[in-house]
CSV table of C-alpha atoms and ligand atoms in Angstrom, one decimal:
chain,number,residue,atom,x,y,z
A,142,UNK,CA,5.6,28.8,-8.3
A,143,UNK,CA,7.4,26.4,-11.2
A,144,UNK,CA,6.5,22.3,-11.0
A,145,UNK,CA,10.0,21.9,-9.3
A,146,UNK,CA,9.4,24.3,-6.1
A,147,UNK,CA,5.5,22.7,-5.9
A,148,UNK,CA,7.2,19.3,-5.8
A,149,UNK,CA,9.8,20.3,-3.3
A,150,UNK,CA,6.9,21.9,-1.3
A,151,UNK,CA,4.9,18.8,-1.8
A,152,UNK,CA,7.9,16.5,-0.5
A,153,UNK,CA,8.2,18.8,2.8
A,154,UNK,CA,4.8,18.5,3.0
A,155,UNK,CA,5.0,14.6,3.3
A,156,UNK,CA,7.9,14.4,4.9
A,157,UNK,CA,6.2,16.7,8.1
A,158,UNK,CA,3.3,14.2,8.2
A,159,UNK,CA,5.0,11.0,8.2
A,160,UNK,CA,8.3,11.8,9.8
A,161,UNK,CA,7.3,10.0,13.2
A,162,UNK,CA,5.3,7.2,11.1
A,163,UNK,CA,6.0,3.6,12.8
A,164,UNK,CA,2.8,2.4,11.6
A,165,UNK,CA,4.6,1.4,7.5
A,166,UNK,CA,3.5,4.7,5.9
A,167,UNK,CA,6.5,6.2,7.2
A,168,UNK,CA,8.9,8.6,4.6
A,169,UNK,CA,10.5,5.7,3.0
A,170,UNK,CA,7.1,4.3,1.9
A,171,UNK,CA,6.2,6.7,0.4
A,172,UNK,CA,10.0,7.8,-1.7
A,173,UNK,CA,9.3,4.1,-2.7
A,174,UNK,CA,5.5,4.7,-4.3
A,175,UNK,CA,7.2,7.6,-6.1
A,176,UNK,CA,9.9,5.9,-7.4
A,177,UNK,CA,7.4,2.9,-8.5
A,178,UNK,CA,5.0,5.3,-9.7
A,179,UNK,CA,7.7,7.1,-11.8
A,180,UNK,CA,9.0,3.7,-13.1
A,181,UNK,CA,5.5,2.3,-14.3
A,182,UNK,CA,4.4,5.8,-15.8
A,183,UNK,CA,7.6,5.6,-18.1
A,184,UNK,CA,7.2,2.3,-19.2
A,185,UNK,CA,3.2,2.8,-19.7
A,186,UNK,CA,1.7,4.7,-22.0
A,187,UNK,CA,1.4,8.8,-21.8
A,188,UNK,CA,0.1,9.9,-18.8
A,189,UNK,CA,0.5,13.4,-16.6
A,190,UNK,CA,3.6,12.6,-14.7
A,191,UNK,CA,3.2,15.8,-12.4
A,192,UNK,CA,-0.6,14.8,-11.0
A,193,UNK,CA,1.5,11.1,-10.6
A,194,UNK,CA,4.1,12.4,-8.5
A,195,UNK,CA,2.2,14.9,-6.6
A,196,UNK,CA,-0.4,12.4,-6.0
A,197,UNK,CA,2.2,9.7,-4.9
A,198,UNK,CA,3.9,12.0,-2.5
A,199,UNK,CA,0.6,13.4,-1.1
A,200,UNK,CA,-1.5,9.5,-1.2
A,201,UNK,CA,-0.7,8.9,2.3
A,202,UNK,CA,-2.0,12.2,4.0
A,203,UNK,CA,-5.1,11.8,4.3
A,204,UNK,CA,-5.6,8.0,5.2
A,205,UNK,CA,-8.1,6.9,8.1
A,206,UNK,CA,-6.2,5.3,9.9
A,207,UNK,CA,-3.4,8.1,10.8
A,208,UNK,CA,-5.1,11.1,10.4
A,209,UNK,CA,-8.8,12.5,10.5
A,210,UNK,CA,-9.6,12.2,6.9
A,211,UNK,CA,-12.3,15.2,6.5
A,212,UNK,CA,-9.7,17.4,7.8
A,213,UNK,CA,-7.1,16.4,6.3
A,214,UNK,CA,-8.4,16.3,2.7
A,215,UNK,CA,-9.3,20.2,3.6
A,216,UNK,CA,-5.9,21.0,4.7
A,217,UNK,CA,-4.3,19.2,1.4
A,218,UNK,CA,-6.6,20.7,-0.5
A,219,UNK,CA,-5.7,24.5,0.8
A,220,UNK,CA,-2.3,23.3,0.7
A,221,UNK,CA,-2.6,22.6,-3.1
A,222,UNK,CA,-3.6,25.8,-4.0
A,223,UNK,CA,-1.6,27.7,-1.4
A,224,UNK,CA,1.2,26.4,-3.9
A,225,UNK,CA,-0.4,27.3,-6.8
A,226,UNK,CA,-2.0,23.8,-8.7
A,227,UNK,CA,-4.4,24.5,-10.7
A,228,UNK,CA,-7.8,23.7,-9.5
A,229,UNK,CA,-8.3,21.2,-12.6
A,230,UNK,CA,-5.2,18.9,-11.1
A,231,UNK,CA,-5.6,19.6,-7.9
A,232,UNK,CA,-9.3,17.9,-8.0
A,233,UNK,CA,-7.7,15.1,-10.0
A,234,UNK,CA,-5.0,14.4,-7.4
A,235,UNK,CA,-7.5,14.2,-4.9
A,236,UNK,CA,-9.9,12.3,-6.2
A,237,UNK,CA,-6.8,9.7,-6.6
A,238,UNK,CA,-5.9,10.1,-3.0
A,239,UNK,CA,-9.0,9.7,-2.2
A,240,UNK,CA,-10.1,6.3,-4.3
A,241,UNK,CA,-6.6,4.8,-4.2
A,242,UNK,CA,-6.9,2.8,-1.1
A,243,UNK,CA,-8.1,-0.9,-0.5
A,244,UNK,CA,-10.4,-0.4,2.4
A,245,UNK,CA,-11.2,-3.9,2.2
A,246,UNK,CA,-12.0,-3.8,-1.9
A,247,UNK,CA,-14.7,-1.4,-1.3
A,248,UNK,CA,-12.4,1.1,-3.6
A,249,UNK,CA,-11.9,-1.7,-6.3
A,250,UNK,CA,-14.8,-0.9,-8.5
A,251,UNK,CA,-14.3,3.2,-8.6
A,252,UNK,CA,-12.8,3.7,-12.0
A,253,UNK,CA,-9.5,6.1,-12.1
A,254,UNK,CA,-7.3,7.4,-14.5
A,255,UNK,CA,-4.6,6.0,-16.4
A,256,UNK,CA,-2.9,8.4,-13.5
A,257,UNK,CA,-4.6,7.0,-10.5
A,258,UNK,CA,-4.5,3.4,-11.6
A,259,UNK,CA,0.0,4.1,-11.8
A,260,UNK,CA,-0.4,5.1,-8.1
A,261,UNK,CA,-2.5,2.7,-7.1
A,262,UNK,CA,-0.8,-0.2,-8.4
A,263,UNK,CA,2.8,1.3,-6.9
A,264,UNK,CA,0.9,1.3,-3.2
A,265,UNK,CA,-0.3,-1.8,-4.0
A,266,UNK,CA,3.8,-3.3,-4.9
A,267,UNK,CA,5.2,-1.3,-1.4
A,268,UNK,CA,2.2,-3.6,0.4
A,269,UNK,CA,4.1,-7.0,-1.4
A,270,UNK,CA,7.0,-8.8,-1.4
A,271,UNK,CA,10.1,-8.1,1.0
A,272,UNK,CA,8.8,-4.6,2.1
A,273,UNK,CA,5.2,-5.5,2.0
A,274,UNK,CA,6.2,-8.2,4.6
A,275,UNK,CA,8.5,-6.3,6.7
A,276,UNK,CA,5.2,-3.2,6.3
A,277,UNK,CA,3.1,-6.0,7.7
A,278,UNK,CA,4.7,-7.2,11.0
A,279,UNK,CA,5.3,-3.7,11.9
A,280,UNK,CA,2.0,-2.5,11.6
A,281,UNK,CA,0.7,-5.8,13.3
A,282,UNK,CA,2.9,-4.6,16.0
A,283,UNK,CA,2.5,-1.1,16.3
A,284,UNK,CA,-1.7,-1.8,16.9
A,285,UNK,CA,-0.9,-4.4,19.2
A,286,UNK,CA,-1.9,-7.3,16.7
A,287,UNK,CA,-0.5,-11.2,17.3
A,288,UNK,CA,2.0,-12.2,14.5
A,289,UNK,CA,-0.7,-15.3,14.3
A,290,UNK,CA,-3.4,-16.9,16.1
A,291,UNK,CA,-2.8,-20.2,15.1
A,292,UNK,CA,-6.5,-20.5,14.7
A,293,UNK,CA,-6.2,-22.1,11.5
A,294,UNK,CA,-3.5,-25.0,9.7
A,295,UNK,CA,-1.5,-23.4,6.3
A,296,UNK,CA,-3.4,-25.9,4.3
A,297,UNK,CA,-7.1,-24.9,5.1
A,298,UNK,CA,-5.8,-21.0,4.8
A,299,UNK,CA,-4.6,-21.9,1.3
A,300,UNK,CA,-7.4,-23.7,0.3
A,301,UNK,CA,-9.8,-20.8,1.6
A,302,UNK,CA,-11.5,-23.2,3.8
A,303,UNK,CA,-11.4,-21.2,6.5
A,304,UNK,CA,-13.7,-17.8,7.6
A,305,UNK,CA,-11.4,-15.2,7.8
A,306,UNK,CA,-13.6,-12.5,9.7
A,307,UNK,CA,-13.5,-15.5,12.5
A,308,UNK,CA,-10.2,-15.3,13.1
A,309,UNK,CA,-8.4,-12.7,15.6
A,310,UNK,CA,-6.3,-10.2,13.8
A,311,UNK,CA,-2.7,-11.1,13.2
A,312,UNK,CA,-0.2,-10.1,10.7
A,313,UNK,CA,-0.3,-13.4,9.0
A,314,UNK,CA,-4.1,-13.1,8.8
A,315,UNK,CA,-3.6,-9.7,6.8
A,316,UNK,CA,-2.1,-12.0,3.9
A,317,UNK,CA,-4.8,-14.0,3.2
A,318,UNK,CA,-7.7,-11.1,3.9
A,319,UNK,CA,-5.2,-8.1,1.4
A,320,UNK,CA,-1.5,-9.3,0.6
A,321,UNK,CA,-2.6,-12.7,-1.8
A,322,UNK,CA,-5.2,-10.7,-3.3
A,323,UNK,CA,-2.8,-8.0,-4.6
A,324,UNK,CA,-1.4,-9.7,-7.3
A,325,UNK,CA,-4.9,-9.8,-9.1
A,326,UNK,CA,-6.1,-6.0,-8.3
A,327,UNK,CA,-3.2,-4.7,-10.5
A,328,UNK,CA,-4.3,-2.5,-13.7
A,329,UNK,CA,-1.0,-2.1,-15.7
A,330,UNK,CA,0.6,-4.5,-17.1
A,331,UNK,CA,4.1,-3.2,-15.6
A,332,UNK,CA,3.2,-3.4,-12.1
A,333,UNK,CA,1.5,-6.9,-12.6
A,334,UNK,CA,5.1,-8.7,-13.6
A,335,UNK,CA,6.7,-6.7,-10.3
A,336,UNK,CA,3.6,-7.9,-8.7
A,337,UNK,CA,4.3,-11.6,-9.9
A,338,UNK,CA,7.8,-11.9,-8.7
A,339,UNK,CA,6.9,-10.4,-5.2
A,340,UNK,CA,3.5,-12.6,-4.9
A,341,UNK,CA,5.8,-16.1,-5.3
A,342,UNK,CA,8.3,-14.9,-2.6
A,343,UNK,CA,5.4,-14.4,-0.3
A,344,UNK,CA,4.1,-17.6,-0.4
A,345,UNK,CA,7.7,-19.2,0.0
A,346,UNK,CA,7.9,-16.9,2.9
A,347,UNK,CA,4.6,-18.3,4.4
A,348,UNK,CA,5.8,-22.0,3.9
A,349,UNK,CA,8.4,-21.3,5.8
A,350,UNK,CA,7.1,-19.7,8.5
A,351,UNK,CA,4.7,-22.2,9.0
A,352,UNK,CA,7.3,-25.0,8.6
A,353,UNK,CA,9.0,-22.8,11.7
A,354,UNK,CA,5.6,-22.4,13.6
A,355,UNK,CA,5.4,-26.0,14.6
A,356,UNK,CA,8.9,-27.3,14.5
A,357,UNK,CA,8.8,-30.9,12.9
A,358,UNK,CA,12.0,-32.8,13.5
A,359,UNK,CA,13.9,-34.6,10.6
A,360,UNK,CA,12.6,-38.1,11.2
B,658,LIG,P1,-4.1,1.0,2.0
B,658,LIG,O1,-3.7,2.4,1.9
B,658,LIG,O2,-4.0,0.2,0.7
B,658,LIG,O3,-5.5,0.8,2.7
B,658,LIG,P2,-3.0,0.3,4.5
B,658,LIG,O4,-2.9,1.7,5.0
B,658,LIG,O5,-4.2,-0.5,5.0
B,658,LIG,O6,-3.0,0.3,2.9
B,658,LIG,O7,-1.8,-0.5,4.9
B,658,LIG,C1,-0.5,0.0,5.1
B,658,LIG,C2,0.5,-1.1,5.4
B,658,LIG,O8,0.1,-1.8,6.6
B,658,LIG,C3,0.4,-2.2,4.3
B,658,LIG,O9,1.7,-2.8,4.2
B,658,LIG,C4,-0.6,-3.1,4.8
B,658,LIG,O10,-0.5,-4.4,4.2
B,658,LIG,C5,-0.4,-3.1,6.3
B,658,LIG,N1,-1.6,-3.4,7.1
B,658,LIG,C6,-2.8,-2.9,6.9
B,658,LIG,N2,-3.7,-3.4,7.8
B,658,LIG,C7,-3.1,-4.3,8.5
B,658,LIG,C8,-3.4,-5.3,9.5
B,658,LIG,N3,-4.6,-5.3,10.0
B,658,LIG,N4,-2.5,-6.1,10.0
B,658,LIG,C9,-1.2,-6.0,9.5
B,658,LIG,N5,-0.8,-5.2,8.5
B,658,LIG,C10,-1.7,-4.4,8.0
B,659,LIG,NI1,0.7,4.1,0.9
């Protein structure tokens, strides 16, 4: 099979996953890590733009929190060589898949390739800015979490006075614990000026929401 019909097997592959996704790792994502990736890996220097692409369209197939992992890293993996990768990339676009995620940090000190480090840092941008926002309330609300507690005032949250594991989940919660911490877990320098731009509109989006939360009249 050529790189083109592998792709186009690895996009139906996706697509059949994620096509009832309401969770934000739905098809759109994951067209949008692809494009990111793509983007970063040209300005960057030479890296393997086939294991980027396949490992972009695949990175959300196995993740814990849609899917039985173990099984599904077997089923991608048979599906990678039912197409014909070569066992060489098909190990290094799972071992991407597998390290790219945040889980909390707990993935931040695995080393990857320049490869794995382009789609990291693209699923890192989808989580920020505009989308990254819009990603968040819908996942809040597809598990059934608040929009916010408010357990805690915008000033003690930005001065990290405050315990997050204490407070309830909420989608505004999920900024300070993963969304604010984005900006400074990017490797390339590409994705870190994206990142940049995306990071300041969240925290104008967060001033006003507060300023909404608790409406103060004009005095
Ligand atoms: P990753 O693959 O980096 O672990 P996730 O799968 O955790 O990313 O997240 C997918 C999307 O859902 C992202 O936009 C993320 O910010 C959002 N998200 C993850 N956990 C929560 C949560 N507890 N509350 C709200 N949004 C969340
Ligand atoms: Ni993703």
């Amino acid at each position: 099979m050529n790189p083109e019909t592998q792709m186009t097997r690895a996009y139906e592959y996706m697509c059949a996953f994620h096509e009832h996704d309401t969770t934000g790792h739905d098809i759109p994502h994951v067209l949008r890590v692809v494009e990111l990736a793509t983007h970063i890996a040209t300005l960057e220097q030479p890296a393997d733009h086939f294991v980027i692409k396949m490992a972009a369209l695949l990175h959300d197939t196995v993740d814990t929190k849609l899917t039985n992992a173990t099984t599904a890293v077997s089923k991608l993996q048979a599906f990678l060589s039912e197409i014909g990768v070569s066992s060489q990339n098909a190990t290094h676009i799972c071992f991407i898949i597998n390290h790219m995620s945040f889980k909390n940090g707990q993935n931040n000190d695995i080393t990857l390739s320049k490869e794995g480090q382009i789609v990291r840092d693209a699923d890192r941008l989808d989580a920020i800015g505009a989308i990254g926002i819009a990603r968040t309330f819908q996942f809040a609300g597809h598990f059934n979490e608040a929009m916010w507690s408010d357990d805690a005032s915008l000033e003690a949250l930005t001065k990290n006075e405050v315990a997050l594991e204490q407070l309830p989940p909420s989608a505004i919660k999920h900024f300070y614990e993963k969304l604010f911490t984005l900006k400074s877990l990017m490797h390339t320098d590409t994705a870190k000026s994206i990142a940049h731009e995306r990071h300041q509109f969240m925290q104008l989006y967060i001033q006003q929401f507060f300023a909404e939360w608790h409406f103060q009249p004009d005095t």
